[in-house]
Amino acid sequence: MKRKNGEFIGSFAPYGYQKDEGCRNRLVIDPVAAGIVRDIFRMKLHGMSQDAIAGRLNETGVLSPMEYKSASGSNYQTGFKTGERALWSSVTVRRILENECYIGNLVQGRQTTPNHKVKKLFVKPEKDWVRIEKNHEPVVSDRDFAIVQRLLGMDTRVSPEQAEVYPLAGMVVCADCGAAMVRKNVCAGKRKYRYYVCSRNKATKECASHRIAAERLEEAVLHLLKVQIGNILDLKRAMEKVSEIPFQELNIRELEKRIEQKEAEALRCKELRNMLYEDMKDGIVSKEDYMELHEAYTQRRDMAEEAVGKMRQEIKDIFASNTDKYRWLDYFAEHRDIDRLTRNVAVELIDRVKVVDKDTVEVVFSFGDCYKEVLEGLKHAGCEVVCDSRGRVRFEWKEAV
Ligand SMILES: [Zn+2]
């Protein structure tokens, strides 16, 4: 029951949070540890591996969650009291990066014991977990969390001498067979050459090599990304000319009408209740009837007022999702001065890179569906969308808007 009410019932708050002094079942942010959690997400977003992040934290003397817990006074049993410090590990870092509690979700009841005699814990299937979304204040944004989950799911093998993964690791595929393109280092004399080749070619020779120099590929992708960012900046300007948002507006108008009706109903109940009092004073209505009717009118008024509150929230939500809906444009616009392809930008803005051959590369950008939807909307609004052979898009108005 407590879990379903969003009450935290664990003995210890997750790292980055503490139990509220006033209400022990509520999680509030622990500013110090939450800062470290944010740093961990930031490092991951910049392409660092879990190992490298753990290393950095240990080097800079940041206490691991276990040490932090004992240092901050709670009588936490660390399990091993050898006097040795528990350090950060890639496992600890990964657990933090995967934990939904940092976007405000409370997930409890993950484990169970078969019965009271057996002490062993079993992990329950995910559908049986008790998950409450937006239960407490988040430490990281939904978007950063989603990107990190994507990163964790991708093949991001790191070369041993490097702390950062390659900007396009896990995103490059063969345009022919769809298999992943793998990075290959070839040494010729003193020089080192880095290529991407089709992994199917490497494994079975069933596909051609589709070989492309890593540097050339990254340059081409950066170029195409710049073109797309330019398109999106122009798109934003074109959208500013069309300020209408027909669907949402219809929804809001409908809600406003219903709010008016409910407000009138609430007011009517109040008036009836007042008249009722007069009637009782004048002896038209008995005391018992007065009590009963008074109660009924009050209930009806409360219900109407509650409905009004709900619809007001709905309108707010529509406005919120409205602004959220086009936020992706800013994800591109933010990088208008980009001069280097970093892991961070690649993961944020690029979905896939398809390699045809060393001269032909196709980039599938993130938010492709949103982009298409906006282009369609602009066409309906009387804007002509012209794309040249270099991928640059122009927006031309048939008539002045
Ligand atoms: Zn292939």
CSV table of C-alpha atoms and ligand atoms in Angstrom, one decimal:
chain,number,residue,atom,x,y,z
A,1,MET,CA,0.0,0.0,0.0
A,2,LYS,CA,2.8,2.4,0.9
A,3,ARG,CA,4.6,1.6,-2.3
A,4,LYS,CA,1.5,2.4,-4.3
A,5,ASN,CA,1.1,5.7,-2.5
A,6,GLY,CA,4.6,6.7,-3.6
A,7,GLU,CA,6.0,6.3,-0.1
A,8,PHE,CA,9.6,5.3,0.1
A,9,ILE,CA,9.9,2.3,2.4
A,10,GLY,CA,13.6,1.3,1.9
A,11,SER,CA,15.9,1.6,4.9
A,12,PHE,CA,18.3,3.9,3.0
A,13,ALA,CA,17.6,6.6,0.5
A,14,PRO,CA,19.3,6.1,-2.9
A,15,TYR,CA,22.6,7.9,-3.4
A,16,GLY,CA,21.8,11.5,-4.2
A,17,TYR,CA,18.7,11.7,-2.0
A,18,GLN,CA,17.9,11.7,1.7
A,19,LYS,CA,14.8,11.0,3.6
A,20,ASP,CA,12.8,14.1,4.4
A,21,GLU,CA,13.3,15.2,8.1
A,22,GLY,CA,9.6,15.8,8.5
A,23,CYS,CA,8.3,12.8,6.5
A,24,ARG,CA,10.5,9.8,6.5
A,25,ASN,CA,8.7,8.2,3.6
A,26,ARG,CA,9.6,11.1,1.3
A,27,LEU,CA,12.8,11.5,-0.7
A,28,VAL,CA,14.4,14.9,-1.0
A,29,ILE,CA,17.6,15.8,-2.8
A,30,ASP,CA,20.9,15.6,-1.0
A,31,PRO,CA,22.7,18.5,-2.7
A,32,VAL,CA,26.2,17.2,-2.4
A,33,ALA,CA,25.6,13.7,-3.7
A,34,ALA,CA,23.1,14.9,-6.3
A,35,GLY,CA,25.9,17.1,-7.7
A,36,ILE,CA,28.1,14.0,-8.1
A,37,VAL,CA,25.2,12.2,-9.8
A,38,ARG,CA,24.9,15.1,-12.3
A,39,ASP,CA,28.6,15.0,-12.9
A,40,ILE,CA,28.4,11.2,-13.6
A,41,PHE,CA,25.6,11.8,-16.2
A,42,ARG,CA,27.6,14.7,-17.7
A,43,MET,CA,30.7,12.6,-18.1
A,44,LYS,CA,28.7,9.8,-19.7
A,45,LEU,CA,27.1,12.2,-22.1
A,46,HIS,CA,30.5,13.4,-23.1
A,47,GLY,CA,31.5,9.9,-24.2
A,48,MET,CA,33.3,8.6,-21.2
A,49,SER,CA,33.1,4.9,-20.3
A,50,GLN,CA,31.9,3.7,-16.9
A,51,ASP,CA,35.4,2.6,-16.1
A,52,ALA,CA,36.9,6.0,-17.0
A,53,ILE,CA,34.2,7.8,-14.9
A,54,ALA,CA,34.9,5.6,-11.9
A,55,GLY,CA,38.6,6.3,-12.4
A,56,ARG,CA,38.1,10.0,-12.5
A,57,LEU,CA,35.9,9.9,-9.3
A,58,ASN,CA,38.5,7.9,-7.4
A,59,GLU,CA,41.4,10.1,-8.6
A,60,THR,CA,39.6,13.2,-7.4
A,61,GLY,CA,38.8,11.6,-4.0
A,62,VAL,CA,35.1,11.6,-4.3
A,63,LEU,CA,33.6,9.2,-1.8
A,64,SER,CA,31.8,6.2,-3.2
A,65,PRO,CA,28.2,5.8,-2.3
A,66,MET,CA,29.1,3.2,0.4
A,67,GLU,CA,31.8,5.4,1.9
A,68,TYR,CA,29.6,8.5,1.7
A,69,LYS,CA,26.8,6.7,3.6
A,70,SER,CA,29.1,5.8,6.5
A,71,ALA,CA,30.8,9.2,6.5
A,72,SER,CA,27.4,11.0,6.6
A,73,GLY,CA,26.7,9.3,9.9
A,74,SER,CA,24.0,6.8,9.2
A,75,ASN,CA,25.0,3.5,10.9
A,76,TYR,CA,25.2,1.7,7.6
A,77,GLN,CA,26.8,-1.7,7.6
A,78,THR,CA,29.2,-1.9,4.8
A,79,GLY,CA,29.7,-5.6,5.1
A,80,PHE,CA,33.4,-5.5,5.0
A,81,LYS,CA,35.3,-3.6,7.6
A,82,THR,CA,38.8,-4.3,6.6
A,83,GLY,CA,39.7,-0.7,6.9
A,84,GLU,CA,40.1,-0.5,3.2
A,85,ARG,CA,38.1,2.2,1.4
A,86,ALA,CA,35.3,1.1,-1.0
A,87,LEU,CA,36.1,2.7,-4.3
A,88,TRP,CA,34.0,3.6,-7.3
A,89,SER,CA,33.7,0.9,-9.8
A,90,SER,CA,32.2,0.7,-13.3
A,91,VAL,CA,29.4,-1.4,-11.8
A,92,THR,CA,28.5,1.4,-9.3
A,93,VAL,CA,28.6,4.0,-12.0
A,94,ARG,CA,26.4,1.9,-14.3
A,95,ARG,CA,23.9,1.4,-11.5
A,96,ILE,CA,23.6,5.1,-11.0
A,97,LEU,CA,23.2,5.8,-14.8
A,98,GLU,CA,20.4,3.2,-15.0
A,99,ASN,CA,18.5,4.2,-12.0
A,100,GLU,CA,15.1,5.8,-12.8
A,101,CYS,CA,15.0,7.4,-9.4
A,102,TYR,CA,17.2,10.2,-10.8
A,103,ILE,CA,14.3,11.4,-13.1
A,104,GLY,CA,11.9,11.3,-10.2
A,105,ASN,CA,10.5,7.9,-10.6
A,106,LEU,CA,10.1,5.6,-7.6
A,107,VAL,CA,10.4,2.0,-8.4
A,108,GLN,CA,9.9,-0.4,-5.5
A,109,GLY,CA,9.1,-4.0,-5.0
A,110,ARG,CA,11.7,-5.3,-7.4
A,111,GLN,CA,12.7,-8.2,-5.2
A,112,THR,CA,10.8,-10.8,-3.2
A,113,THR,CA,11.4,-13.7,-1.0
A,114,PRO,CA,9.5,-16.9,-1.8
A,115,ASN,CA,8.4,-17.2,1.9
A,116,HIS,CA,9.6,-16.1,5.3
A,117,LYS,CA,11.8,-19.2,5.8
A,118,VAL,CA,13.9,-18.6,2.7
A,119,LYS,CA,16.2,-15.6,3.0
A,120,LYS,CA,17.3,-15.6,-0.6
A,121,LEU,CA,16.0,-12.6,-2.7
A,122,PHE,CA,14.5,-13.1,-6.2
A,123,VAL,CA,14.0,-10.4,-8.8
A,124,LYS,CA,10.4,-10.1,-9.8
A,125,PRO,CA,9.3,-9.6,-13.4
A,126,GLU,CA,9.3,-6.0,-14.3
A,127,LYS,CA,5.5,-5.8,-14.8
A,128,ASP,CA,5.1,-6.6,-11.1
A,129,TRP,CA,7.3,-3.7,-9.9
A,130,VAL,CA,5.5,-0.8,-8.3
A,131,ARG,CA,6.5,2.2,-10.4
A,132,ILE,CA,5.4,5.8,-9.6
A,133,GLU,CA,6.4,8.4,-12.1
A,134,LYS,CA,7.3,11.9,-11.1
A,135,ASN,CA,7.2,11.0,-7.5
A,136,HIS,CA,10.0,13.2,-6.2
A,137,GLU,CA,12.3,16.0,-7.5
A,138,PRO,CA,14.5,14.7,-10.3
A,139,VAL,CA,18.3,15.1,-10.4
A,140,VAL,CA,18.7,14.9,-14.2
A,141,SER,CA,16.4,15.7,-17.1
A,142,ASP,CA,14.3,13.1,-18.8
A,143,ARG,CA,16.2,13.8,-22.0
A,144,ASP,CA,19.7,13.3,-20.6
A,145,PHE,CA,18.5,10.1,-19.0
A,146,ALA,CA,17.1,8.8,-22.2
A,147,ILE,CA,20.3,9.6,-24.1
A,148,VAL,CA,22.3,7.9,-21.5
A,149,GLN,CA,20.1,4.8,-21.7
A,150,ARG,CA,20.7,4.8,-25.5
A,151,LEU,CA,24.5,5.1,-24.9
A,152,LEU,CA,24.5,2.2,-22.4
A,153,GLY,CA,22.6,0.0,-25.0
A,154,MET,CA,25.1,0.7,-27.8
A,155,ASP,CA,28.2,-1.1,-28.5
A,156,THR,CA,30.8,1.3,-27.2
A,157,ARG,CA,34.0,-0.6,-27.1
A,158,VAL,CA,36.8,1.7,-26.1
A,159,SER,CA,40.4,1.4,-27.3
A,160,PRO,CA,42.6,0.8,-24.4
A,161,GLU,CA,44.7,4.0,-24.5
A,162,GLN,CA,41.6,6.2,-24.8
A,163,ALA,CA,39.1,7.2,-22.1
A,164,GLU,CA,36.6,8.4,-24.6
A,165,VAL,CA,34.7,6.4,-27.1
A,166,TYR,CA,34.8,7.3,-30.8
A,167,PRO,CA,32.2,9.9,-31.8
A,168,LEU,CA,30.2,7.5,-34.0
A,169,ALA,CA,30.8,4.3,-32.2
A,170,GLY,CA,27.7,2.0,-32.5
A,171,MET,CA,25.9,4.2,-35.0
A,172,VAL,CA,27.5,3.4,-38.3
A,173,VAL,CA,25.8,0.7,-40.5
A,174,CYS,CA,26.4,-0.7,-43.9
A,175,ALA,CA,23.9,0.7,-46.4
A,176,ASP,CA,23.9,-2.6,-48.3
A,177,CYS,CA,23.3,-5.2,-45.7
A,178,GLY,CA,22.5,-3.2,-42.6
A,179,ALA,CA,25.2,-4.8,-40.5
A,180,ALA,CA,27.3,-2.6,-38.2
A,181,MET,CA,30.4,-1.1,-39.6
A,182,VAL,CA,33.4,-1.8,-37.4
A,183,ARG,CA,36.5,0.2,-36.9
A,184,LYS,CA,39.8,-1.3,-38.0
A,185,ASN,CA,43.3,0.0,-37.4
A,186,VAL,CA,46.0,-0.7,-39.9
A,187,CYS,CA,49.6,0.1,-39.4
A,188,ALA,CA,51.7,0.7,-42.5
A,189,GLY,CA,55.3,1.6,-41.5
A,190,LYS,CA,55.1,4.4,-39.1
A,191,ARG,CA,51.7,5.5,-40.2
A,192,LYS,CA,48.4,4.4,-38.7
A,193,TYR,CA,45.3,4.2,-40.8
A,194,ARG,CA,41.8,3.9,-39.3
A,195,TYR,CA,38.9,2.5,-41.4
A,196,TYR,CA,35.4,1.5,-41.0
A,197,VAL,CA,34.4,-1.8,-42.8
A,198,CYS,CA,31.2,-3.8,-43.0
A,199,SER,CA,31.3,-6.3,-40.2
A,200,ARG,CA,29.6,-9.0,-42.4
A,201,ASN,CA,32.5,-8.5,-44.9
A,202,LYS,CA,35.0,-8.9,-42.1
A,203,ALA,CA,33.3,-12.0,-40.8
A,204,THR,CA,32.0,-14.0,-43.8
A,205,LYS,CA,32.8,-11.9,-47.0
A,206,GLU,CA,29.1,-12.1,-47.9
A,207,CYS,CA,29.0,-8.3,-48.3
A,208,ALA,CA,31.5,-5.9,-49.9
A,209,SER,CA,34.0,-4.1,-47.6
A,210,HIS,CA,32.4,-0.7,-48.0
A,211,ARG,CA,35.6,0.6,-46.6
A,212,ILE,CA,35.9,4.3,-45.6
A,213,ALA,CA,38.6,6.1,-43.8
A,214,ALA,CA,37.4,7.0,-40.3
A,215,GLU,CA,38.5,10.6,-40.6
A,216,ARG,CA,36.8,11.0,-44.0
A,217,LEU,CA,33.5,9.5,-42.5
A,218,GLU,CA,33.6,11.8,-39.5
A,219,GLU,CA,34.3,14.9,-41.7
A,220,ALA,CA,31.4,14.0,-44.0
A,221,VAL,CA,29.0,13.5,-41.0
A,222,LEU,CA,30.1,16.8,-39.5
A,223,HIS,CA,29.4,18.5,-42.8
A,224,LEU,CA,26.0,17.0,-43.2
A,225,LEU,CA,25.2,17.8,-39.6
A,226,LYS,CA,26.1,21.5,-40.2
A,227,VAL,CA,23.8,21.5,-43.2
A,228,GLN,CA,21.0,20.0,-41.1
A,229,ILE,CA,21.5,22.6,-38.3
A,230,GLY,CA,21.3,25.3,-41.0
A,231,ASN,CA,18.1,23.9,-42.2
A,232,ILE,CA,16.6,23.8,-38.8
A,233,LEU,CA,17.6,27.4,-38.0
A,234,ASP,CA,15.7,28.4,-41.2
A,235,LEU,CA,12.9,26.1,-40.3
A,236,LYS,CA,12.5,27.8,-36.9
A,237,ARG,CA,12.3,31.2,-38.6
A,238,ALA,CA,9.7,29.9,-41.1
A,239,MET,CA,7.7,28.5,-38.2
A,240,GLU,CA,7.7,31.8,-36.5
A,241,LYS,CA,5.7,33.2,-39.4
A,242,VAL,CA,3.0,30.6,-38.8
A,243,SER,CA,1.9,31.0,-35.2
A,244,GLU,CA,-1.3,29.0,-35.5
A,245,ILE,CA,-1.5,25.7,-33.7
A,246,PRO,CA,-4.9,24.5,-34.8
A,247,PHE,CA,-5.3,21.2,-33.0
A,248,GLN,CA,-4.3,22.4,-29.5
A,249,GLU,CA,-6.4,25.5,-29.9
A,250,LEU,CA,-9.5,23.5,-30.6
A,251,ASN,CA,-8.8,21.4,-27.5
A,252,ILE,CA,-8.4,24.4,-25.4
A,253,ARG,CA,-11.5,26.1,-26.7
A,254,GLU,CA,-13.5,23.0,-25.9
A,255,LEU,CA,-12.1,22.8,-22.4
A,256,GLU,CA,-12.8,26.5,-21.8
A,257,LYS,CA,-16.4,26.1,-22.7
A,258,ARG,CA,-16.8,23.2,-20.3
A,259,ILE,CA,-15.1,25.1,-17.6
A,260,GLU,CA,-17.6,27.9,-18.0
A,261,GLN,CA,-20.5,25.5,-17.7
A,262,LYS,CA,-19.1,23.9,-14.6
A,263,GLU,CA,-18.4,27.2,-13.0
A,264,ALA,CA,-22.0,28.3,-13.6
A,265,GLU,CA,-23.1,25.0,-12.0
A,266,ALA,CA,-21.0,25.6,-8.9
A,267,LEU,CA,-22.4,29.1,-8.6
A,268,ARG,CA,-26.0,27.9,-9.0
A,269,CYS,CA,-25.5,25.4,-6.2
A,270,LYS,CA,-24.2,28.1,-4.0
A,271,GLU,CA,-27.2,30.3,-4.7
A,272,LEU,CA,-29.6,27.4,-4.1
A,273,ARG,CA,-28.0,26.8,-0.8
A,274,ASN,CA,-28.4,30.4,0.2
A,275,MET,CA,-32.1,30.4,-0.8
A,276,LEU,CA,-32.5,27.2,1.1
A,277,TYR,CA,-31.4,29.0,4.2
A,278,GLU,CA,-33.9,31.7,3.7
A,279,ASP,CA,-36.6,29.1,3.1
A,280,MET,CA,-35.8,27.4,6.4
A,281,LYS,CA,-35.9,30.7,8.2
A,282,ASP,CA,-39.3,31.4,6.7
A,283,GLY,CA,-40.5,28.0,7.7
A,284,ILE,CA,-41.0,26.7,4.2
A,285,VAL,CA,-38.4,24.0,4.6
A,286,SER,CA,-38.0,21.9,7.7
A,287,LYS,CA,-34.7,21.7,9.6
A,288,GLU,CA,-34.2,18.0,8.5
A,289,ASP,CA,-34.9,18.8,4.8
A,290,TYR,CA,-32.6,21.8,5.1
A,291,MET,CA,-29.7,19.6,6.4
A,292,GLU,CA,-30.2,17.0,3.7
A,293,LEU,CA,-30.5,19.5,0.8
A,294,HIS,CA,-27.7,21.6,2.1
A,295,GLU,CA,-25.4,18.6,2.1
A,296,ALA,CA,-26.5,17.6,-1.5
A,297,TYR,CA,-25.9,21.1,-2.8
A,298,THR,CA,-22.5,21.3,-1.1
A,299,GLN,CA,-21.5,18.0,-2.7
A,300,ARG,CA,-22.6,19.1,-6.1
A,301,ARG,CA,-20.7,22.3,-5.8
A,302,ASP,CA,-17.5,20.5,-4.7
A,303,MET,CA,-17.7,18.1,-7.6
A,304,ALA,CA,-18.2,21.0,-10.1
A,305,GLU,CA,-15.2,22.9,-8.6
A,306,GLU,CA,-13.1,19.8,-8.7
A,307,ALA,CA,-13.9,19.3,-12.4
A,308,VAL,CA,-13.0,22.9,-13.1
A,309,GLY,CA,-9.6,22.3,-11.4
A,310,LYS,CA,-8.9,19.2,-13.4
A,311,MET,CA,-9.8,20.9,-16.7
A,312,ARG,CA,-7.6,23.9,-15.8
A,313,GLN,CA,-4.7,21.5,-15.3
A,314,GLU,CA,-5.5,19.9,-18.6
A,315,ILE,CA,-5.1,23.2,-20.4
A,316,LYS,CA,-1.8,23.8,-18.6
A,317,ASP,CA,-0.6,20.3,-19.8
A,318,ILE,CA,-1.6,21.1,-23.3
A,319,PHE,CA,0.5,24.3,-23.3
A,320,ALA,CA,3.4,22.4,-21.7
A,321,SER,CA,3.4,19.6,-24.2
A,322,ASN,CA,3.0,22.3,-26.9
A,323,THR,CA,6.3,23.9,-26.0
A,324,ASP,CA,7.9,20.5,-25.4
A,325,LYS,CA,6.8,19.4,-28.8
A,326,TYR,CA,9.1,21.8,-30.6
A,327,ARG,CA,12.0,21.7,-28.1
A,328,TRP,CA,14.0,19.3,-30.3
A,329,LEU,CA,14.5,22.3,-32.7
A,330,ASP,CA,16.6,23.9,-30.0
A,331,TYR,CA,18.7,20.7,-29.5
A,332,PHE,CA,20.0,21.3,-33.1
A,333,ALA,CA,20.0,25.1,-32.9
A,334,GLU,CA,22.2,25.0,-29.7
A,335,HIS,CA,25.1,23.6,-31.8
A,336,ARG,CA,25.0,26.2,-34.6
A,337,ASP,CA,28.7,27.0,-34.0
A,338,ILE,CA,29.8,23.3,-34.1
A,339,ASP,CA,33.3,22.8,-35.5
A,340,ARG,CA,34.1,19.3,-34.2
A,341,LEU,CA,32.1,16.1,-34.1
A,342,THR,CA,32.0,15.1,-30.4
A,343,ARG,CA,30.5,12.0,-28.9
A,344,ASN,CA,28.0,14.1,-27.1
A,345,VAL,CA,26.6,15.8,-30.2
A,346,ALA,CA,26.6,12.6,-32.2
A,347,VAL,CA,24.5,10.8,-29.7
A,348,GLU,CA,22.2,13.7,-29.2
A,349,LEU,CA,21.5,14.5,-32.9
A,350,ILE,CA,22.3,11.4,-35.0
A,351,ASP,CA,20.3,8.3,-35.1
A,352,ARG,CA,22.3,6.3,-37.7
A,353,VAL,CA,25.0,6.8,-40.3
A,354,LYS,CA,24.7,4.6,-43.4
A,355,VAL,CA,27.8,4.1,-45.5
A,356,VAL,CA,27.4,3.2,-49.2
A,357,ASP,CA,31.0,3.7,-50.2
A,358,LYS,CA,33.9,6.1,-49.5
A,359,ASP,CA,32.1,8.8,-51.4
A,360,THR,CA,28.6,8.3,-50.3
A,361,VAL,CA,27.3,8.6,-46.8
A,362,GLU,CA,23.8,9.1,-45.5
A,363,VAL,CA,23.0,10.5,-42.1
A,364,VAL,CA,19.7,9.7,-40.4
A,365,PHE,CA,19.1,12.5,-37.8
A,366,SER,CA,17.3,12.2,-34.6
A,367,PHE,CA,13.7,13.6,-34.5
A,368,GLY,CA,13.3,12.7,-38.2
A,369,ASP,CA,9.5,12.2,-37.7
A,370,CYS,CA,9.1,15.6,-36.0
A,371,TYR,CA,11.1,17.3,-38.8
A,372,LYS,CA,8.8,15.7,-41.4
A,373,GLU,CA,5.7,16.7,-39.5
A,374,VAL,CA,6.8,20.3,-39.3
A,375,LEU,CA,7.6,20.4,-43.0
A,376,GLU,CA,4.2,19.1,-43.8
A,377,GLY,CA,2.6,21.7,-41.5
A,378,LEU,CA,4.5,24.5,-43.2
A,379,LYS,CA,3.4,23.2,-46.7
A,380,HIS,CA,-0.2,23.4,-45.5
A,381,ALA,CA,0.4,26.9,-44.3
A,382,GLY,CA,1.4,27.9,-47.8
A,383,CYS,CA,5.2,27.6,-47.6
A,384,GLU,CA,7.1,25.9,-50.4
A,385,VAL,CA,9.9,23.7,-49.2
A,386,VAL,CA,12.7,23.4,-51.7
A,387,CYS,CA,15.7,21.1,-51.2
A,388,ASP,CA,18.8,21.4,-53.3
A,389,SER,CA,21.2,18.6,-54.3
A,390,ARG,CA,23.5,19.4,-51.3
A,391,GLY,CA,20.7,18.8,-48.8
A,392,ARG,CA,20.1,22.5,-48.1
A,393,VAL,CA,16.5,23.4,-47.6
A,394,ARG,CA,14.9,26.7,-48.6
A,395,PHE,CA,11.5,27.9,-47.4
A,396,GLU,CA,9.7,30.1,-49.8
A,397,TRP,CA,6.3,31.8,-49.2
A,398,LYS,CA,3.9,31.8,-52.1
A,399,GLU,CA,2.3,35.0,-50.7
A,400,ALA,CA,3.3,37.3,-47.9
A,401,VAL,CA,2.1,35.9,-44.6
B,1,ZN,ZN,27.5,-4.9,-45.5
